[in-house]
Amino acid sequence: MTIRAMGPRILVRETQLQSREHAGIHLILREPDKLSSGKVLSIGKHAKVEALGLSEGDTVWFRRECGVQPGDDSQLVFLLAEQLEAVGEGNVMALNRRPDKS
């Protein structure tokens, strides 16, 4: 399962993680290489988000070109549901396993 486009990133403070009002996904970023990974910290309630089938604790691998930049483990990225334009071929390459680089 993949995501076609994510749009620009939005950095959030840890205090915002307490609120479940946001319809999106919080990721903690790792691996500053061409394939970045994000650990899902929380998931908002939204049809597009739920369609991804993600759970808290999942690891998501994605291409850096999608606009989500890697950072250290303290950097959080919040993806708004509106930025998850379509589920299909695109930037998120794999869930819970590192994809082949080929």
CSV table of N, CA and C in Angstrom, one decimal:
chain,number,residue,atom,x,y,z
A,1,MET,N,0.8,-1.2,0.0
A,1,MET,CA,0.0,0.0,0.0
A,1,MET,C,0.9,1.2,0.0
A,2,THR,N,0.6,2.2,-0.8
A,2,THR,CA,1.4,3.4,-1.0
A,2,THR,C,0.5,4.6,-1.0
A,3,ILE,N,1.2,5.8,-0.9
A,3,ILE,CA,0.5,7.1,-0.9
A,3,ILE,C,1.1,7.8,-2.1
A,4,ARG,N,0.2,8.4,-2.9
A,4,ARG,CA,0.6,9.1,-4.1
A,4,ARG,C,1.4,10.4,-3.8
A,5,ALA,N,0.9,11.2,-2.9
A,5,ALA,CA,1.5,12.5,-2.6
A,5,ALA,C,1.2,12.9,-1.2
A,6,MET,N,2.2,13.6,-0.6
A,6,MET,CA,2.0,14.0,0.8
A,6,MET,C,1.9,15.5,1.0
A,7,GLY,N,2.4,16.2,0.1
A,7,GLY,CA,2.5,17.7,0.2
A,7,GLY,C,3.5,18.1,1.2
A,8,PRO,N,3.5,19.3,1.6
A,8,PRO,CA,4.6,19.9,2.5
A,8,PRO,C,4.5,19.3,3.9
A,9,ARG,N,5.6,19.3,4.6
A,9,ARG,CA,5.6,18.7,5.9
A,9,ARG,C,5.2,19.8,6.9
A,10,ILE,N,4.7,19.4,8.0
A,10,ILE,CA,4.3,20.3,9.1
A,10,ILE,C,5.0,19.8,10.4
A,11,LEU,N,5.9,20.6,11.0
A,11,LEU,CA,6.5,20.2,12.2
A,11,LEU,C,5.6,20.5,13.4
A,12,VAL,N,5.5,19.6,14.3
A,12,VAL,CA,4.7,19.8,15.5
A,12,VAL,C,5.5,19.6,16.8
A,13,ARG,N,5.0,20.2,17.8
A,13,ARG,CA,5.6,20.1,19.1
A,13,ARG,C,5.0,18.9,19.8
A,14,GLU,N,5.8,18.3,20.7
A,14,GLU,CA,5.3,17.1,21.4
A,14,GLU,C,4.0,17.3,22.1
A,15,THR,N,3.7,18.5,22.6
A,15,THR,CA,2.5,18.8,23.3
A,15,THR,C,1.3,18.6,22.4
A,16,GLN,N,1.4,18.8,21.1
A,16,GLN,CA,0.3,18.5,20.2
A,16,GLN,C,0.0,17.1,20.0
A,17,LEU,N,0.9,16.2,20.4
A,17,LEU,CA,0.6,14.8,20.3
A,17,LEU,C,-0.5,14.4,21.3
A,18,GLN,N,-0.8,15.2,22.3
A,18,GLN,CA,-1.8,14.9,23.3
A,18,GLN,C,-3.2,15.0,22.6
A,19,SER,N,-3.3,15.8,21.6
A,19,SER,CA,-4.6,16.1,21.0
A,19,SER,C,-4.9,15.1,19.9
A,20,ARG,N,-6.0,14.4,19.9
A,20,ARG,CA,-6.5,13.5,18.8
A,20,ARG,C,-7.4,14.2,17.9
A,21,GLU,N,-7.5,15.6,17.9
A,21,GLU,CA,-8.4,16.3,17.1
A,21,GLU,C,-7.9,16.4,15.6
A,22,HIS,N,-6.6,16.2,15.5
A,22,HIS,CA,-6.0,16.3,14.1
A,22,HIS,C,-6.3,15.0,13.4
A,23,ALA,N,-6.7,15.2,12.1
A,23,ALA,CA,-7.0,14.0,11.3
A,23,ALA,C,-5.7,13.7,10.4
A,24,GLY,N,-4.8,13.1,11.0
A,24,GLY,CA,-3.5,12.8,10.3
A,24,GLY,C,-2.7,11.8,11.0
A,25,ILE,N,-1.4,11.8,10.6
A,25,ILE,CA,-0.5,10.8,11.2
A,25,ILE,C,0.8,11.5,11.7
A,26,HIS,N,1.2,11.2,12.9
A,26,HIS,CA,2.4,11.7,13.5
A,26,HIS,C,3.5,10.7,13.2
A,27,LEU,N,4.6,11.2,12.6
A,27,LEU,CA,5.8,10.3,12.4
A,27,LEU,C,7.0,10.8,13.1
A,28,ILE,N,7.8,9.9,13.6
A,28,ILE,CA,9.1,10.3,14.1
A,28,ILE,C,10.1,9.7,13.1
A,29,LEU,N,11.0,10.6,12.6
A,29,LEU,CA,11.8,10.3,11.4
A,29,LEU,C,13.1,9.8,11.8
A,30,ARG,N,13.6,8.9,10.9
A,30,ARG,CA,15.0,8.3,11.1
A,30,ARG,C,15.6,8.1,9.8
A,31,GLU,N,16.9,7.6,9.8
A,31,GLU,CA,17.6,7.2,8.6
A,31,GLU,C,17.7,8.4,7.6
A,32,PRO,N,18.7,9.2,7.7
A,32,PRO,CA,18.9,10.3,6.8
A,32,PRO,C,19.5,9.9,5.4
A,33,ASP,N,19.0,8.9,4.8
A,33,ASP,CA,19.4,8.5,3.5
A,33,ASP,C,18.3,8.6,2.5
A,34,LYS,N,18.5,8.1,1.3
A,34,LYS,CA,17.5,8.3,0.3
A,34,LYS,C,16.1,7.7,0.6
A,35,LEU,N,16.1,6.6,1.4
A,35,LEU,CA,14.9,6.0,1.9
A,35,LEU,C,14.8,6.4,3.3
A,36,SER,N,13.9,7.2,3.7
A,36,SER,CA,13.7,7.6,5.1
A,36,SER,C,12.6,6.7,5.7
A,37,SER,N,12.6,6.6,7.0
A,37,SER,CA,11.6,5.8,7.7
A,37,SER,C,10.9,6.7,8.8
A,38,GLY,N,9.7,6.4,9.0
A,38,GLY,CA,8.9,7.1,10.1
A,38,GLY,C,8.2,6.1,11.0
A,39,LYS,N,8.3,6.3,12.2
A,39,LYS,CA,7.5,5.5,13.2
A,39,LYS,C,6.2,6.2,13.5
A,40,VAL,N,5.1,5.5,13.3
A,40,VAL,CA,3.8,6.1,13.5
A,40,VAL,C,3.6,6.2,15.0
A,41,LEU,N,3.4,7.5,15.5
A,41,LEU,CA,3.2,7.7,16.9
A,41,LEU,C,1.7,7.8,17.2
A,42,SER,N,0.9,8.4,16.4
A,42,SER,CA,-0.5,8.5,16.6
A,42,SER,C,-1.2,8.7,15.3
A,43,ILE,N,-2.5,8.3,15.2
A,43,ILE,CA,-3.2,8.3,14.0
A,43,ILE,C,-4.5,9.1,14.2
A,44,GLY,N,-4.8,10.0,13.4
A,44,GLY,CA,-6.1,10.8,13.5
A,44,GLY,C,-7.2,10.0,12.9
A,45,LYS,N,-8.4,10.4,13.2
A,45,LYS,CA,-9.6,9.7,12.6
A,45,LYS,C,-10.0,10.4,11.3
A,46,HIS,N,-9.8,9.8,10.2
A,46,HIS,CA,-10.2,10.4,8.9
A,46,HIS,C,-10.2,9.2,7.9
A,47,ALA,N,-11.1,9.2,7.0
A,47,ALA,CA,-11.3,8.1,6.1
A,47,ALA,C,-10.0,7.8,5.3
A,48,LYS,N,-9.3,8.9,4.8
A,48,LYS,CA,-8.1,8.7,4.0
A,48,LYS,C,-7.0,8.1,4.9
A,49,VAL,N,-6.9,8.5,6.1
A,49,VAL,CA,-5.9,7.9,7.0
A,49,VAL,C,-6.3,6.5,7.3
A,50,GLU,N,-7.5,6.2,7.7
A,50,GLU,CA,-7.9,4.8,8.0
A,50,GLU,C,-7.7,3.9,6.8
A,51,ALA,N,-7.9,4.4,5.6
A,51,ALA,CA,-7.7,3.6,4.4
A,51,ALA,C,-6.3,3.0,4.2
A,52,LEU,N,-5.3,3.7,4.9
A,52,LEU,CA,-4.0,3.3,4.7
A,52,LEU,C,-3.7,2.0,5.6
A,53,GLY,N,-4.6,1.7,6.5
A,53,GLY,CA,-4.4,0.5,7.3
A,53,GLY,C,-3.2,0.6,8.3
A,54,LEU,N,-2.8,1.8,8.7
A,54,LEU,CA,-1.7,1.9,9.6
A,54,LEU,C,-2.1,1.8,11.0
A,55,SER,N,-1.2,1.3,11.8
A,55,SER,CA,-1.4,1.2,13.3
A,55,SER,C,-0.3,1.9,14.0
A,56,GLU,N,-0.6,2.4,15.2
A,56,GLU,CA,0.5,3.0,16.0
A,56,GLU,C,1.6,2.0,16.2
A,57,GLY,N,2.8,2.5,16.0
A,57,GLY,CA,4.0,1.6,16.1
A,57,GLY,C,4.5,1.1,14.8
A,58,ASP,N,3.7,1.2,13.7
A,58,ASP,CA,4.1,0.8,12.4
A,58,ASP,C,5.3,1.7,12.0
A,59,THR,N,6.2,1.1,11.1
A,59,THR,CA,7.2,1.8,10.5
A,59,THR,C,6.8,2.0,9.0
A,60,VAL,N,7.0,3.3,8.6
A,60,VAL,CA,6.6,3.6,7.2
A,60,VAL,C,7.9,4.0,6.5
A,61,TRP,N,8.2,3.5,5.3
A,61,TRP,CA,9.4,3.9,4.5
A,61,TRP,C,8.9,4.7,3.4
A,62,PHE,N,9.6,5.8,3.1
A,62,PHE,CA,9.2,6.7,2.0
A,62,PHE,C,10.4,7.3,1.4
A,63,ARG,N,10.1,7.8,0.2
A,63,ARG,CA,11.2,8.5,-0.6
A,63,ARG,C,11.3,10.0,-0.1
A,64,ARG,N,12.5,10.5,0.0
A,64,ARG,CA,12.7,11.8,0.5
A,64,ARG,C,12.1,12.9,-0.5
A,65,GLU,N,12.0,12.5,-1.7
A,65,GLU,CA,11.5,13.5,-2.7
A,65,GLU,C,10.1,13.9,-2.4
A,66,CYS,N,9.4,13.2,-1.6
A,66,CYS,CA,8.0,13.5,-1.3
A,66,CYS,C,7.8,14.8,-0.5
A,67,GLY,N,8.9,15.4,0.0
A,67,GLY,CA,8.8,16.6,0.7
A,67,GLY,C,8.9,16.4,2.2
A,68,VAL,N,8.9,15.2,2.7
A,68,VAL,CA,9.1,14.9,4.1
A,68,VAL,C,10.6,14.7,4.3
A,69,GLN,N,11.2,15.6,5.1
A,69,GLN,CA,12.7,15.5,5.3
A,69,GLN,C,13.0,14.7,6.5
A,70,PRO,N,14.1,14.0,6.4
A,70,PRO,CA,14.6,13.2,7.6
A,70,PRO,C,15.2,14.1,8.6
A,71,GLY,N,15.1,13.6,9.9
A,71,GLY,CA,15.7,14.4,11.0
A,71,GLY,C,16.2,13.4,12.0
A,72,ASP,N,16.6,13.9,13.2
A,72,ASP,CA,16.9,13.0,14.2
A,72,ASP,C,15.7,12.5,14.9
A,73,ASP,N,15.9,11.6,15.9
A,73,ASP,CA,14.7,11.0,16.5
A,73,ASP,C,13.8,11.9,17.3
A,74,SER,N,14.3,13.1,17.5
A,74,SER,CA,13.4,14.1,18.3
A,74,SER,C,12.6,14.9,17.3
A,75,GLN,N,12.8,14.8,16.0
A,75,GLN,CA,12.0,15.6,15.1
A,75,GLN,C,10.7,14.9,14.7
A,76,LEU,N,9.6,15.6,14.8
A,76,LEU,CA,8.3,15.0,14.5
A,76,LEU,C,7.8,15.6,13.3
A,77,VAL,N,7.1,14.8,12.5
A,77,VAL,CA,6.4,15.3,11.3
A,77,VAL,C,5.0,14.9,11.4
A,78,PHE,N,4.1,15.8,11.1
A,78,PHE,CA,2.7,15.6,11.1
A,78,PHE,C,2.1,15.7,9.7
A,79,LEU,N,1.5,14.6,9.2
A,79,LEU,CA,1.0,14.6,7.9
A,79,LEU,C,-0.5,14.8,8.0
A,80,LEU,N,-1.1,15.9,7.4
A,80,LEU,CA,-2.5,16.1,7.5
A,80,LEU,C,-3.2,15.2,6.5
A,81,ALA,N,-4.4,14.8,6.9
A,81,ALA,CA,-5.1,13.9,6.0
A,81,ALA,C,-5.4,14.5,4.7
A,82,GLU,N,-5.5,15.8,4.6
A,82,GLU,CA,-5.7,16.5,3.3
A,82,GLU,C,-4.5,16.4,2.4
A,83,GLN,N,-3.4,16.1,3.0
A,83,GLN,CA,-2.2,15.9,2.2
A,83,GLN,C,-2.0,14.5,1.6
A,84,LEU,N,-2.8,13.6,2.2
A,84,LEU,CA,-2.8,12.2,1.7
A,84,LEU,C,-3.8,12.2,0.5
A,85,GLU,N,-3.3,12.6,-0.7
A,85,GLU,CA,-4.3,12.9,-1.7
A,85,GLU,C,-4.9,11.6,-2.3
A,86,ALA,N,-4.1,10.5,-2.4
A,86,ALA,CA,-4.6,9.3,-3.0
A,86,ALA,C,-3.8,8.1,-2.5
A,87,VAL,N,-4.4,7.0,-2.3
A,87,VAL,CA,-3.7,5.8,-2.0
A,87,VAL,C,-3.4,5.1,-3.4
A,88,GLY,N,-2.2,4.9,-3.7
A,88,GLY,CA,-1.8,4.3,-4.9
A,88,GLY,C,-0.3,4.3,-5.1
A,89,GLU,N,0.3,4.2,-6.3
A,89,GLU,CA,1.7,4.3,-6.5
A,89,GLU,C,2.2,5.6,-6.1
A,90,GLY,N,3.4,5.7,-5.4
A,90,GLY,CA,3.9,7.0,-5.0
A,90,GLY,C,5.0,6.9,-4.0
A,91,ASN,N,4.9,7.8,-3.0
A,91,ASN,CA,6.1,8.0,-2.2
A,91,ASN,C,6.3,7.1,-1.0
A,92,VAL,N,5.2,6.6,-0.4
A,92,VAL,CA,5.4,5.7,0.7
A,92,VAL,C,5.5,4.3,0.0
A,93,MET,N,6.7,3.7,0.3
A,93,MET,CA,7.1,2.5,-0.4
A,93,MET,C,6.7,1.2,0.3
A,94,ALA,N,6.7,1.2,1.6
A,94,ALA,CA,6.5,-0.1,2.3
A,94,ALA,C,6.1,0.2,3.7
A,95,LEU,N,5.4,-0.8,4.3
A,95,LEU,CA,5.1,-0.7,5.7
A,95,LEU,C,5.8,-1.8,6.5
A,96,ASN,N,6.5,-1.4,7.5
A,96,ASN,CA,7.1,-2.4,8.5
A,96,ASN,C,8.2,-3.2,7.9
A,97,ARG,N,8.7,-2.9,6.7
A,97,ARG,CA,9.9,-3.6,6.2
A,97,ARG,C,10.6,-2.6,5.3
A,98,ARG,N,11.9,-2.7,5.2
A,98,ARG,CA,12.7,-1.8,4.3
A,98,ARG,C,12.6,-2.3,2.9
A,99,PRO,N,12.1,-1.5,2.0
A,99,PRO,CA,12.0,-1.9,0.6
A,99,PRO,C,13.3,-2.1,-0.1
A,100,ASP,N,13.3,-2.8,-1.2
A,100,ASP,CA,14.5,-2.9,-2.0
A,100,ASP,C,14.8,-1.6,-2.6
A,101,LYS,N,16.1,-1.3,-2.8
A,101,LYS,CA,16.5,0.0,-3.4
A,101,LYS,C,16.5,-0.1,-4.9
A,102,SER,N,16.2,-1.2,-5.5
A,102,SER,CA,16.2,-1.3,-6.9
A,102,SER,C,15.0,-0.6,-7.6
